[in-house]
GROMACS .gro file of C-alpha atoms in nm:
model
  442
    1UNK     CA    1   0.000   0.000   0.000
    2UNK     CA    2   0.281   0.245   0.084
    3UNK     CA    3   0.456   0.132  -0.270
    4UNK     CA    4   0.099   0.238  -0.453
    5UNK     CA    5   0.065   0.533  -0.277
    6UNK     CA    6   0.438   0.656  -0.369
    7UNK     CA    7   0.383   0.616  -0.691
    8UNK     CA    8   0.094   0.791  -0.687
    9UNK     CA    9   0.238   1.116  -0.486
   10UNK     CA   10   0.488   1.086  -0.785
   11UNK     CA   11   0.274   1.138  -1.038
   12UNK     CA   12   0.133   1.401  -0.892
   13UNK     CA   13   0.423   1.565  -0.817
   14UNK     CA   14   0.580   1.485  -1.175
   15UNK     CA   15   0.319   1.541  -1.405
   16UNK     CA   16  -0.007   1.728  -1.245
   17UNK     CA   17   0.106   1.940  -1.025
   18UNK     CA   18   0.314   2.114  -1.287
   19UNK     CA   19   0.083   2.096  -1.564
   20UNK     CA   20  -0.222   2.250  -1.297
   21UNK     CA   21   0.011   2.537  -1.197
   22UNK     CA   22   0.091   2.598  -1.545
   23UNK     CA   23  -0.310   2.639  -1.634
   24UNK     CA   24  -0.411   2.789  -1.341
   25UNK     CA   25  -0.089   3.057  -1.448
   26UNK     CA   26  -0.230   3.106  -1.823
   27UNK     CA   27  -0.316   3.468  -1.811
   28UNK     CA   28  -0.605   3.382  -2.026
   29UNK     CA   29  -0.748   3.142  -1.831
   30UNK     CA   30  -0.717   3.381  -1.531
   31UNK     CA   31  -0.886   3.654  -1.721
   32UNK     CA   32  -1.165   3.439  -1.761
   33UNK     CA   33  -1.213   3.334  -1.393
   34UNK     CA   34  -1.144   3.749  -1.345
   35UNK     CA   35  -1.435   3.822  -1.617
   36UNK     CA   36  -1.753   3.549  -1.442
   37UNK     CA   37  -1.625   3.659  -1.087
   38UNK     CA   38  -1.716   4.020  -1.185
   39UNK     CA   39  -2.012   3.937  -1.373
   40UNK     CA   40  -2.091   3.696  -1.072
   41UNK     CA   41  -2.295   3.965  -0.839
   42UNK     CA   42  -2.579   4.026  -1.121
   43UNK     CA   43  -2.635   3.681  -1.241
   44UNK     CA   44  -2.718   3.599  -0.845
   45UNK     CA   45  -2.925   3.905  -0.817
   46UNK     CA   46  -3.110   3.851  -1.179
   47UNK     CA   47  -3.117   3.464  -1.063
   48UNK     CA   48  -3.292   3.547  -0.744
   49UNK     CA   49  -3.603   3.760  -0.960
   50UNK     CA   50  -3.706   3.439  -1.091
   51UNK     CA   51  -3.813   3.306  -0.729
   52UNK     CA   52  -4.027   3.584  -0.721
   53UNK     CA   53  -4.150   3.572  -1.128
   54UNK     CA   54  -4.235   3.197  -1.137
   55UNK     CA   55  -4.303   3.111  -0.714
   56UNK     CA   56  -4.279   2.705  -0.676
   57UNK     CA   57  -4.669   2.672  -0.650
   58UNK     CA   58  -4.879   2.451  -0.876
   59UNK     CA   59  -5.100   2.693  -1.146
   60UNK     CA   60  -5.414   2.540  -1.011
   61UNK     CA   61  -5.306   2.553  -0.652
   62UNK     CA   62  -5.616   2.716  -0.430
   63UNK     CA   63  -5.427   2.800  -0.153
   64UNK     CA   64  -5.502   3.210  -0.127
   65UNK     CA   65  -5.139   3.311  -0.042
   66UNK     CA   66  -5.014   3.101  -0.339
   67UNK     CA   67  -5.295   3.206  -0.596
   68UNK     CA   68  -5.240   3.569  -0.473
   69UNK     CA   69  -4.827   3.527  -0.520
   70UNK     CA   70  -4.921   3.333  -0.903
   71UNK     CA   71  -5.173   3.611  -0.996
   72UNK     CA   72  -4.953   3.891  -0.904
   73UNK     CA   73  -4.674   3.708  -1.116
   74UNK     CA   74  -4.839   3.717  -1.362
   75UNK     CA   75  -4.993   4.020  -1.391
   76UNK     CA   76  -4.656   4.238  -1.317
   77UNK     CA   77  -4.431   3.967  -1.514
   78UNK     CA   78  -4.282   4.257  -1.772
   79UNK     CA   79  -4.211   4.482  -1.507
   80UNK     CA   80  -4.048   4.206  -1.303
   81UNK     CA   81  -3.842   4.095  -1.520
   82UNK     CA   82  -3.704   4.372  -1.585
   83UNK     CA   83  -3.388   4.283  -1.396
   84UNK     CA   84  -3.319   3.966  -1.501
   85UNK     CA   85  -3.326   4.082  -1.874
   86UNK     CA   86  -3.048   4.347  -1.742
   87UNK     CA   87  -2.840   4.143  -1.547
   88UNK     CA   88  -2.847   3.812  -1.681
   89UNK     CA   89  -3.027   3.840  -2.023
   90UNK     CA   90  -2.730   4.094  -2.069
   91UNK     CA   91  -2.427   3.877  -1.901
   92UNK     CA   92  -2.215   3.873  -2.178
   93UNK     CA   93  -2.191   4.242  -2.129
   94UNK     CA   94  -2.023   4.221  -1.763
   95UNK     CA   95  -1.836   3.935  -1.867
   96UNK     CA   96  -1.661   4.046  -2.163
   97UNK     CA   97  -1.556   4.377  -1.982
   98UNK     CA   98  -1.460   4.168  -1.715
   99UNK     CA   99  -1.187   3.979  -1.910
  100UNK     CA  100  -1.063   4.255  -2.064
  101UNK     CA  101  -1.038   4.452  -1.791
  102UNK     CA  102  -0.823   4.175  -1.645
  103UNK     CA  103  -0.594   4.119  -1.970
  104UNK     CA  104  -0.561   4.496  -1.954
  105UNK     CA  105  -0.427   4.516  -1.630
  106UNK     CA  106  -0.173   4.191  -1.702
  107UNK     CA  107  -0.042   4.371  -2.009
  108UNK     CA  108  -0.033   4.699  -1.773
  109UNK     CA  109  -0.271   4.869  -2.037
  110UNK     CA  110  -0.571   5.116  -1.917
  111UNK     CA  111  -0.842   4.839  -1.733
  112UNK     CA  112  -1.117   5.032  -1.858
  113UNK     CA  113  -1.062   5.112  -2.230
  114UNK     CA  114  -0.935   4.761  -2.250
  115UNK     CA  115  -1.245   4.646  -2.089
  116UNK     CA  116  -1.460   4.895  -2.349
  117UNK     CA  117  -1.243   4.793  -2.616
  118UNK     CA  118  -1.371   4.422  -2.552
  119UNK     CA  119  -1.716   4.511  -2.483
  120UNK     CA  120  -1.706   4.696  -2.828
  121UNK     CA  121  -1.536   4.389  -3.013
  122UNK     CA  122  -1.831   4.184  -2.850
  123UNK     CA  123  -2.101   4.381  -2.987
  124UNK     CA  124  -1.989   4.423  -3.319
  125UNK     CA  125  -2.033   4.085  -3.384
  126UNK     CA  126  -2.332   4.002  -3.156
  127UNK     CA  127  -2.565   4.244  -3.207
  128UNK     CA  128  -2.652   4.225  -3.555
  129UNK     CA  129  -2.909   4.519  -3.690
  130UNK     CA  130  -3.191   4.447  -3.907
  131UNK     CA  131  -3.502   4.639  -3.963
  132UNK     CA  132  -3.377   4.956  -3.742
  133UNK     CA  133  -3.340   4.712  -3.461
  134UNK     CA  134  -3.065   4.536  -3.269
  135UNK     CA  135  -3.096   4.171  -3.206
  136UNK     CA  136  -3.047   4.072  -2.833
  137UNK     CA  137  -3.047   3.710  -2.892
  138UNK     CA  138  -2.664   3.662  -2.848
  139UNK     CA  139  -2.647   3.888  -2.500
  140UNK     CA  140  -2.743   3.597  -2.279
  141UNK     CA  141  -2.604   3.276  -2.244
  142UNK     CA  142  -2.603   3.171  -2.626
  143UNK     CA  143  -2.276   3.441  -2.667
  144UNK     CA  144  -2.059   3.349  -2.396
  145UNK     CA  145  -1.795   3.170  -2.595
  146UNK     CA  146  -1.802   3.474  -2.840
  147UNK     CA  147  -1.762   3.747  -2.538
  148UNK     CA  148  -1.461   3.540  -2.424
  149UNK     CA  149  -1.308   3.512  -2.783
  150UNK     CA  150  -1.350   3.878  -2.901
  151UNK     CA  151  -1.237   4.018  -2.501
  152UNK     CA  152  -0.881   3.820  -2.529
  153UNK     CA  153  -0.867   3.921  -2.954
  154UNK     CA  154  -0.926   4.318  -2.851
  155UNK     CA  155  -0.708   4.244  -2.541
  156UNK     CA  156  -0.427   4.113  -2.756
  157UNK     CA  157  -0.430   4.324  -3.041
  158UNK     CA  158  -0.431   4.641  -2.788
  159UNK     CA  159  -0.121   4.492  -2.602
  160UNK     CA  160   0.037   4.424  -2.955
  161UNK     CA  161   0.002   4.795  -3.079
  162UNK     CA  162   0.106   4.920  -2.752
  163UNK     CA  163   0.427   4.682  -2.791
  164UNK     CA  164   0.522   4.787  -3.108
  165UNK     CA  165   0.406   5.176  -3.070
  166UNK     CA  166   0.144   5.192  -3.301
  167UNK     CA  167  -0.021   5.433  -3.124
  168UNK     CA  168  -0.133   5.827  -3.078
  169UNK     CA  169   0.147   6.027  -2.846
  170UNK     CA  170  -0.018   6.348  -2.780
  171UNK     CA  171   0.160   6.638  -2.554
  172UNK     CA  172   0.219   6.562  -2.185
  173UNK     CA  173   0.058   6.904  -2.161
  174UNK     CA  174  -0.266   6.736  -2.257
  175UNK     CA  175  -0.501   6.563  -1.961
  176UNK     CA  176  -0.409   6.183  -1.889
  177UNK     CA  177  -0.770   6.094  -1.956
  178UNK     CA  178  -0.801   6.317  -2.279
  179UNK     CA  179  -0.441   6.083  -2.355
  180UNK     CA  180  -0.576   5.736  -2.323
  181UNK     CA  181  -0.876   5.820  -2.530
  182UNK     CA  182  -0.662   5.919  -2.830
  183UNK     CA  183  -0.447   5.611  -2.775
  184UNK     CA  184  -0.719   5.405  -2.785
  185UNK     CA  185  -0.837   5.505  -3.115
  186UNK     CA  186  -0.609   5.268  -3.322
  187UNK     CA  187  -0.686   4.978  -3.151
  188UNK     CA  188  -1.046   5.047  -3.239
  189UNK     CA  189  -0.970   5.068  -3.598
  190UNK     CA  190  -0.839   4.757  -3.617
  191UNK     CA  191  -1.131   4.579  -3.428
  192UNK     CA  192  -1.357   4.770  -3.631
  193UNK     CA  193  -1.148   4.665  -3.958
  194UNK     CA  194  -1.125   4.334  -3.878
  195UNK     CA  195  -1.400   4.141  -3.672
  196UNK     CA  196  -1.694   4.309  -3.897
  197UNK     CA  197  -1.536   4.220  -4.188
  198UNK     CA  198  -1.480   3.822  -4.099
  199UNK     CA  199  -1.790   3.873  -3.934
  200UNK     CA  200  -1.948   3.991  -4.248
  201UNK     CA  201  -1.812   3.708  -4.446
  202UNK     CA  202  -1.887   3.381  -4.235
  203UNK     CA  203  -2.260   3.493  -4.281
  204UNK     CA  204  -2.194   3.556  -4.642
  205UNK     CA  205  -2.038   3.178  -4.676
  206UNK     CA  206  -2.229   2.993  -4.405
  207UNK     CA  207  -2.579   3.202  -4.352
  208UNK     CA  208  -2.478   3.206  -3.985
  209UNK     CA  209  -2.290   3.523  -3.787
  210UNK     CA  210  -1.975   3.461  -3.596
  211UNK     CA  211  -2.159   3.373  -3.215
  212UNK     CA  212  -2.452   3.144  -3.388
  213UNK     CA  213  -2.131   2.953  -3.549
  214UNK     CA  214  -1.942   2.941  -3.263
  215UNK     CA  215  -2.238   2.784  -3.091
  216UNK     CA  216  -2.300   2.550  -3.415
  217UNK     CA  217  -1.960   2.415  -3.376
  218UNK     CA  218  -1.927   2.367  -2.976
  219UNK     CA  219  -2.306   2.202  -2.973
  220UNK     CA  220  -2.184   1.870  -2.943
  221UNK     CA  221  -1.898   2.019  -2.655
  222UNK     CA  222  -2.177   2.173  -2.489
  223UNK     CA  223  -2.417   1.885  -2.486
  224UNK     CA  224  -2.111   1.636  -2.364
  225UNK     CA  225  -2.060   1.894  -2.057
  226UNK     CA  226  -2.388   1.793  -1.925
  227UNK     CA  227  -2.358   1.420  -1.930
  228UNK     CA  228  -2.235   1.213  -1.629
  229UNK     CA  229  -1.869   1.164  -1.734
  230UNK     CA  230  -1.837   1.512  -1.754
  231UNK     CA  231  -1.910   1.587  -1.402
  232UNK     CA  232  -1.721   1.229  -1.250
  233UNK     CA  233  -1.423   1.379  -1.481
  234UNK     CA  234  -1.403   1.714  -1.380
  235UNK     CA  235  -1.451   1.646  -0.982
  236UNK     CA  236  -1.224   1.375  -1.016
  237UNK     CA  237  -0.935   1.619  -1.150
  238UNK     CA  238  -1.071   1.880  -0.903
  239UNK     CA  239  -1.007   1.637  -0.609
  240UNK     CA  240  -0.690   1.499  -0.695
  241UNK     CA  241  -0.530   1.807  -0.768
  242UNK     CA  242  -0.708   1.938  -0.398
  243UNK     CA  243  -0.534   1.639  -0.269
  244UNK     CA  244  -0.166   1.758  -0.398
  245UNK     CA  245  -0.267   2.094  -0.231
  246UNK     CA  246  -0.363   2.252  -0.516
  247UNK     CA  247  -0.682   2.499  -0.548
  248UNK     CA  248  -0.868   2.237  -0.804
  249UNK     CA  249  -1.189   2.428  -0.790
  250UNK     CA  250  -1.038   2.717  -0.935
  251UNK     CA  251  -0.903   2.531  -1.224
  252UNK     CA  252  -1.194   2.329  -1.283
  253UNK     CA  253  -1.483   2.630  -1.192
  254UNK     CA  254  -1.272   2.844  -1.458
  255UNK     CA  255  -1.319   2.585  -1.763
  256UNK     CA  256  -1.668   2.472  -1.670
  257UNK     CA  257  -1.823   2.809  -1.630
  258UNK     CA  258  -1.869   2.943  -1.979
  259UNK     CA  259  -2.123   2.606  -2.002
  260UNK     CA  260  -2.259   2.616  -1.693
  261UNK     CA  261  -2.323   2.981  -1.790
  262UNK     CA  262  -2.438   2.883  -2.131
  263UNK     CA  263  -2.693   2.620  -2.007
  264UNK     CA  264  -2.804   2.821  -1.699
  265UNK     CA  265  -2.940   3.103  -1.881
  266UNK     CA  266  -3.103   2.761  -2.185
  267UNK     CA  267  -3.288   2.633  -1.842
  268UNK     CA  268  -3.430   2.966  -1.770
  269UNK     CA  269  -3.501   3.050  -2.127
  270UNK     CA  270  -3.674   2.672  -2.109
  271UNK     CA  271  -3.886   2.786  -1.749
  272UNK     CA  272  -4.013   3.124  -1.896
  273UNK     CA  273  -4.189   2.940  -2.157
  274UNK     CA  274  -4.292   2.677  -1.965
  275UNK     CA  275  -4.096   2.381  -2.135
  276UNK     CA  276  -3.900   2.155  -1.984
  277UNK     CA  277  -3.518   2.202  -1.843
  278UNK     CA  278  -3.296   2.078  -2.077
  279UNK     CA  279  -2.990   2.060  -1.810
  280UNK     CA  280  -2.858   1.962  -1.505
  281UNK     CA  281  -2.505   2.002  -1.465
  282UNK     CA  282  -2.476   2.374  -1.351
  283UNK     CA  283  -2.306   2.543  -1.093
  284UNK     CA  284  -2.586   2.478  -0.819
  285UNK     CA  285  -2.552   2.136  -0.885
  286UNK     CA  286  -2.166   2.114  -0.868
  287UNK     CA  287  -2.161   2.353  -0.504
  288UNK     CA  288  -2.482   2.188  -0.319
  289UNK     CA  289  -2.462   1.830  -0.401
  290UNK     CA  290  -2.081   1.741  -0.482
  291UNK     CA  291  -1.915   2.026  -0.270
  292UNK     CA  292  -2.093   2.001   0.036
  293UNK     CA  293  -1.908   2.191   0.283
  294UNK     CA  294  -1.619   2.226   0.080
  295UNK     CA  295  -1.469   2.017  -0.216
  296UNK     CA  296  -1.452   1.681  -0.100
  297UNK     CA  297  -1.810   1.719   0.077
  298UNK     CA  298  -1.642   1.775   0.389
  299UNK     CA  299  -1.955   1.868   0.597
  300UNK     CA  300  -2.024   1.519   0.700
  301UNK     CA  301  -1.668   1.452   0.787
  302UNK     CA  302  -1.659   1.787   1.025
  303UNK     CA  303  -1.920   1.710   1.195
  304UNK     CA  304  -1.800   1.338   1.301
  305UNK     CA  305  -1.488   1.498   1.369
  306UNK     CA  306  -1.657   1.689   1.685
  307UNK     CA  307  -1.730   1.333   1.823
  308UNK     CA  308  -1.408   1.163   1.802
  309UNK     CA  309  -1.200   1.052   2.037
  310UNK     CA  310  -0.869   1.182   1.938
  311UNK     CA  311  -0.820   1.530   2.090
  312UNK     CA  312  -0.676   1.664   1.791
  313UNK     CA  313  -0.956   1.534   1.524
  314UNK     CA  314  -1.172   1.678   1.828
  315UNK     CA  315  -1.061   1.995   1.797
  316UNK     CA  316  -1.020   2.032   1.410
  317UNK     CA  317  -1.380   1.929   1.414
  318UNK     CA  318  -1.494   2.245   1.644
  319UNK     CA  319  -1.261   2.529   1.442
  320UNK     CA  320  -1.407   2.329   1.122
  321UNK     CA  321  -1.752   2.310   1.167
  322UNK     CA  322  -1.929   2.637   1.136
  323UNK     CA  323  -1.710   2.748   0.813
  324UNK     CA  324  -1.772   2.400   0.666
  325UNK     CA  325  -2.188   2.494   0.686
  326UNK     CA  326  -2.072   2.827   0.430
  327UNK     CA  327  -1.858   2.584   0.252
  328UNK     CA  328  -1.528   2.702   0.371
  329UNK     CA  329  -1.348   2.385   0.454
  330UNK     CA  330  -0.996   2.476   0.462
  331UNK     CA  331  -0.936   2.397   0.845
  332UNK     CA  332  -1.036   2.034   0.791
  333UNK     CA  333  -0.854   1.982   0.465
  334UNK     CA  334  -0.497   2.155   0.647
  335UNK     CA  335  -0.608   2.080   1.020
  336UNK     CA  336  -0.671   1.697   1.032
  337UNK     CA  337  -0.495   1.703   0.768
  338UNK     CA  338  -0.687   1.602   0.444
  339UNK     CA  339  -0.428   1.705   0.194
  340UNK     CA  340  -0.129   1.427   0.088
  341UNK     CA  341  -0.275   1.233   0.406
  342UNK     CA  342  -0.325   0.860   0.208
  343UNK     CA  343  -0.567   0.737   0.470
  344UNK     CA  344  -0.812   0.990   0.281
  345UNK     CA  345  -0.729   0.972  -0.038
  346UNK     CA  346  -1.003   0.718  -0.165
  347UNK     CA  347  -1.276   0.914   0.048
  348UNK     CA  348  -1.192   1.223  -0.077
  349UNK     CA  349  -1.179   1.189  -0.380
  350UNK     CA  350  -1.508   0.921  -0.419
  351UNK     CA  351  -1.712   1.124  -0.231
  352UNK     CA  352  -1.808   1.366  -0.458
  353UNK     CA  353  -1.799   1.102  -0.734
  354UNK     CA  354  -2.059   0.841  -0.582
  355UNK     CA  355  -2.256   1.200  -0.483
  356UNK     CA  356  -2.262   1.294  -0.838
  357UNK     CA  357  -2.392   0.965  -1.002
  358UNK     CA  358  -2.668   0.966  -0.703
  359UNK     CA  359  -2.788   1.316  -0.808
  360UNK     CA  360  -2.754   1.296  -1.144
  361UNK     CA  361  -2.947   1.013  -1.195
  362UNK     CA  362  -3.218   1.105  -0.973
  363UNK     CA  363  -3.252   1.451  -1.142
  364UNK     CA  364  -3.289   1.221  -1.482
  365UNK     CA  365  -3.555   1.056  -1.336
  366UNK     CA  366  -3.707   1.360  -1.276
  367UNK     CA  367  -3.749   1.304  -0.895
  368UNK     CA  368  -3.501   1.604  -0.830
  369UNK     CA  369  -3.614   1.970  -0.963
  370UNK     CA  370  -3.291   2.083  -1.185
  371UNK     CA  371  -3.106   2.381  -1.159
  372UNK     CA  372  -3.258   2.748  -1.256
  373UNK     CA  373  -3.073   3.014  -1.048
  374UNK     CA  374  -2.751   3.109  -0.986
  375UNK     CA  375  -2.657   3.095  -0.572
  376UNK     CA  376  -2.349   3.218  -0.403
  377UNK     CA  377  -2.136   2.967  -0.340
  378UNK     CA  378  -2.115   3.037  -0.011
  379UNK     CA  379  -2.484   2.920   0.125
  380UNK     CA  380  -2.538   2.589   0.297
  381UNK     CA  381  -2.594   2.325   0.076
  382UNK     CA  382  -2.948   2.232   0.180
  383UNK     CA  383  -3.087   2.585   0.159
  384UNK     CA  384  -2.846   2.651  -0.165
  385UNK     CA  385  -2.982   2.352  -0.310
  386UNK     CA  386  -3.314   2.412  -0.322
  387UNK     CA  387  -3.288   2.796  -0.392
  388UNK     CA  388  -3.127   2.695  -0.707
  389UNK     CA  389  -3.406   2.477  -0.787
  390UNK     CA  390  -3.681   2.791  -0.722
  391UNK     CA  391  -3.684   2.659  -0.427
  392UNK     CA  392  -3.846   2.234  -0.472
  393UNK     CA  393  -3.797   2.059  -0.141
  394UNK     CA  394  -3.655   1.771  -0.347
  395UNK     CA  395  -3.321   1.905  -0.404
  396UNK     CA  396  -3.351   1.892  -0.010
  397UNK     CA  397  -3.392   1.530   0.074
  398UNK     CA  398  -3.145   1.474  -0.258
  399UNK     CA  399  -2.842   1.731  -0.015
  400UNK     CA  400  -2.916   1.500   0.273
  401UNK     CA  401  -2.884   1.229   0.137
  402UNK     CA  402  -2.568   1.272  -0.050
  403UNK     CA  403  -2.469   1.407   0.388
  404UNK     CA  404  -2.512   1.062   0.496
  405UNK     CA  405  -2.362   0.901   0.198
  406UNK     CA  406  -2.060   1.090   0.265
  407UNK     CA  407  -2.079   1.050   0.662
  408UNK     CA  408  -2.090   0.661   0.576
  409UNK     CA  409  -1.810   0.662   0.341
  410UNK     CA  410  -1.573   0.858   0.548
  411UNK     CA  411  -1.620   0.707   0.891
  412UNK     CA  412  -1.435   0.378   0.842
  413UNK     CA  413  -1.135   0.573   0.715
  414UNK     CA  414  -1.166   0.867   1.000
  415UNK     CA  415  -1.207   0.546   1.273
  416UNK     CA  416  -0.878   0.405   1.084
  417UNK     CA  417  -0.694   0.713   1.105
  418UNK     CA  418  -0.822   0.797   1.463
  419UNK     CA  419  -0.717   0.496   1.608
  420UNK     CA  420  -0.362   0.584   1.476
  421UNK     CA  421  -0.329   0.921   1.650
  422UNK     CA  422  -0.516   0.777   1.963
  423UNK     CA  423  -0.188   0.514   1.973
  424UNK     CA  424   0.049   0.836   1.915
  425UNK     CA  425  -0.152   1.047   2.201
  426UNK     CA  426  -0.103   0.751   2.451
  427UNK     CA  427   0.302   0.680   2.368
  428UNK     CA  428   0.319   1.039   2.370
  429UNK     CA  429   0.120   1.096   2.736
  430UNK     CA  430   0.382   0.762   2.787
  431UNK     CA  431   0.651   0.920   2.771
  432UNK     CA  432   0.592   1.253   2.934
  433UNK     CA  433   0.483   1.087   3.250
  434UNK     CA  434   0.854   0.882   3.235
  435UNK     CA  435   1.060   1.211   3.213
  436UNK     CA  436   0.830   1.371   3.461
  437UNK     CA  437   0.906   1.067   3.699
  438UNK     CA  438   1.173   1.137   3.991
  439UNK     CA  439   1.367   0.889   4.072
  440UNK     CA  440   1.352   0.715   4.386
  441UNK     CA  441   1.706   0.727   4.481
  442UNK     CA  442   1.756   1.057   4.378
   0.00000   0.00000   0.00000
């Protein structure tokens, strides 16, 4: 066992831990966590209007508090959802300033006009104008992929005039602001020369504009991301890479959120007109069944912790447990310790595995309500879990049970590992009450 688990430390240490570091590095790929952490605040706020829009009550409930909620949804529904059409009908907007903003500050370049210049490059090829009218299909979640592709193209070709100083030098006399503007004004050009343009000629060729063929060709990439293997693939990477003490989430949360984007905003399109949810892998699923507590569903685990009998499990357990309820787990996974400890390595990283195939499946079945609104990450998993879900009670029983899965499947090891540092307390107490003893003679 201690052969297998060398080998395995060096692999980790060999091969992922170098390769993770290297893509959690890429400047891109931190521009894009930058641009859907900034965008974050309005989805959860546009997310939240649909409790209130579509309330979870039957249409022919006769209960007078529901019928009075349903009627009043319905009668106010264009004024109410007014905010969610500008917050998360209009996401690609925060989230393509976002990652320009954040390119523009790694290439030490104005934030702002690099985060207009991307918001410009966006909209000139996702807002197409016919009949004296701008289409808005494209602002939602359909043109995510093309707000992160034309944010890192304006980025880039910005950073590449600036480098080889292709740009407007006015006066130091004149106002910094008044400055910037002017230097801006090439880069423009050449978005504005270039992107409508191509843009102009993929329709011409295909019949399709550049974000309905981005979305033609990543259709089968965006279907895959909601299957099972997906999600058992990406929390498996997400734990290992935990385990070698490396933020996985990040990693994995930064590739999988331009399609849990994309699908969140297809399963609220789906709700408004009363179809069913085409999805189920989103972001409420991944935080409120498979990180429960923390990656590695460490809820469970804290809370046996408080009734162990080692001291120190005992007391990792009471600094753990109220953090672990917001999903903030790193006292347990340093404290105990989780991390490179191979007593934990199988539970850790199953965990979240056997939770995902249990709710999955169930939400297949239909006997779990699927995913419709975007919750901060930071709200216990029960309550998270069925505020995503407009608030079902079945995502409910689903977050408990996936608790006492997890409770089950750590306990053997945490008894195993226990019964270790109860042996190490006692030699130790041994041994201090030897050099504490006087001798008789003495």
């Amino acid at each position: 066992m201690s052969g297998l688990y060398q080998a395995m430390v060096n692999v980790i240490e060999k091969h992922i831990t170098p390769l993770a570091g290297s893509v959690g590095q890429q400047r891109h790929v931190i521009a894009i966590r930058d641009g859907f952490i900034a965008a974050l605040p309005f989805m959860i706020i546009g997310s939240f209007m649909l409790v209130f829009i579509f309330p979870p009550f039957s249409p022919d409930t006769t209960m007078s508090f529901a019928r009075g909620w349903l009627d009043l949804s319905l009668k106010y529904r264009e004024q109410l959802m007014l905010p969610w059409y500008l917050s998360m009908g209009v996401m690609t907007f925060f989230i393509s300033v976002g990652i320009g903003a954040s390119l523009g500050k790694h290439y030490k370049l104005d934030p702002i006009m690099t985060g207009l210049l991307a918001f410009m490059a966006f909209l000139l090829v996702a807002a197409p104008y016919h009949d004296k009218q701008i289409s808005t299909q494209y602002f939602s979640g359909e043109g995510i992929f093309t707000a992160i592709l034309t944010a890192i193209y304006a980025a880039e070709v910005y950073a590449l005039l600036k480098r080889r100083n292709i740009t407007i030098r006015l006066p130091k006399e004149v106002p910094t602001g008044v400055a910037r503007s002017f230097e801006i004004l090439i880069p423009v050009v050449v978005i504005v020369a270039t992107l409508h343009p191509l843009n102009l000629f993929i329709q011409s060729t295909t019949g399709m504009i550049i974000p309905e063929a981005i979305m033609h060709l990543l259709a089968p990439l965006v279907s895959a991301s909601d299957s099972l293997p997906a999600i058992l693939i990406s929390v498996f990477i997400c734990q290992v890479l935990w385990f070698a003490g490396i933020h996985g989430a990040l990693i994995v949360t930064g590739i999988m959120n331009p399609f849990w984007m994309t699908n969140l905003a297809l399963n609220q399109t789906a709700l408004q007109a009363g179809a069913p949810l085409p999805h189920i892998y989103l972001q409420g699923f991944w935080d409120h069944y498979l990180l429960i507590g923390g990656v590695g569903s460490t809820l469970p685990l804290a809370i046996l912790l408080l009734c162990s009998k080692a001291v120190h499990l005992r007391t990792i357990g009471r600094m753990g447990v109220v953090p672990s309820f917001f999903n903030i787990n790193e006292p347990i996974l340093f404290g105990t310790p989780i991390i490179m400890n191979p007593v934990f390595f199988l539970p850790f990283t199953l965990v979240p595995m056997l939770n995902a195939i249990f709710a999955y499946t169930a939400t297949k079945l239909g006997w779990v309500a699927q995913v419709v609104s975007l919750t901060p990450w930071t709200t216990p998993a029960p309550i998270g879990a069925s505020w995503a879900a407009n608030w079902a009670f079945s995502p409910v029983i689903m977050c408990l049970f996936c608790m006492v899965l997890s409770a089950i499947m750590y306990y053997p090891f945490l008894k195993a590992y226990e019964r270790t540092l109860l042996k190490q307390e006692a030699e130790k107490a041994t041994a201090q009450t030897a050099g504490n003893a006087v001798p008789a003679n003495s």
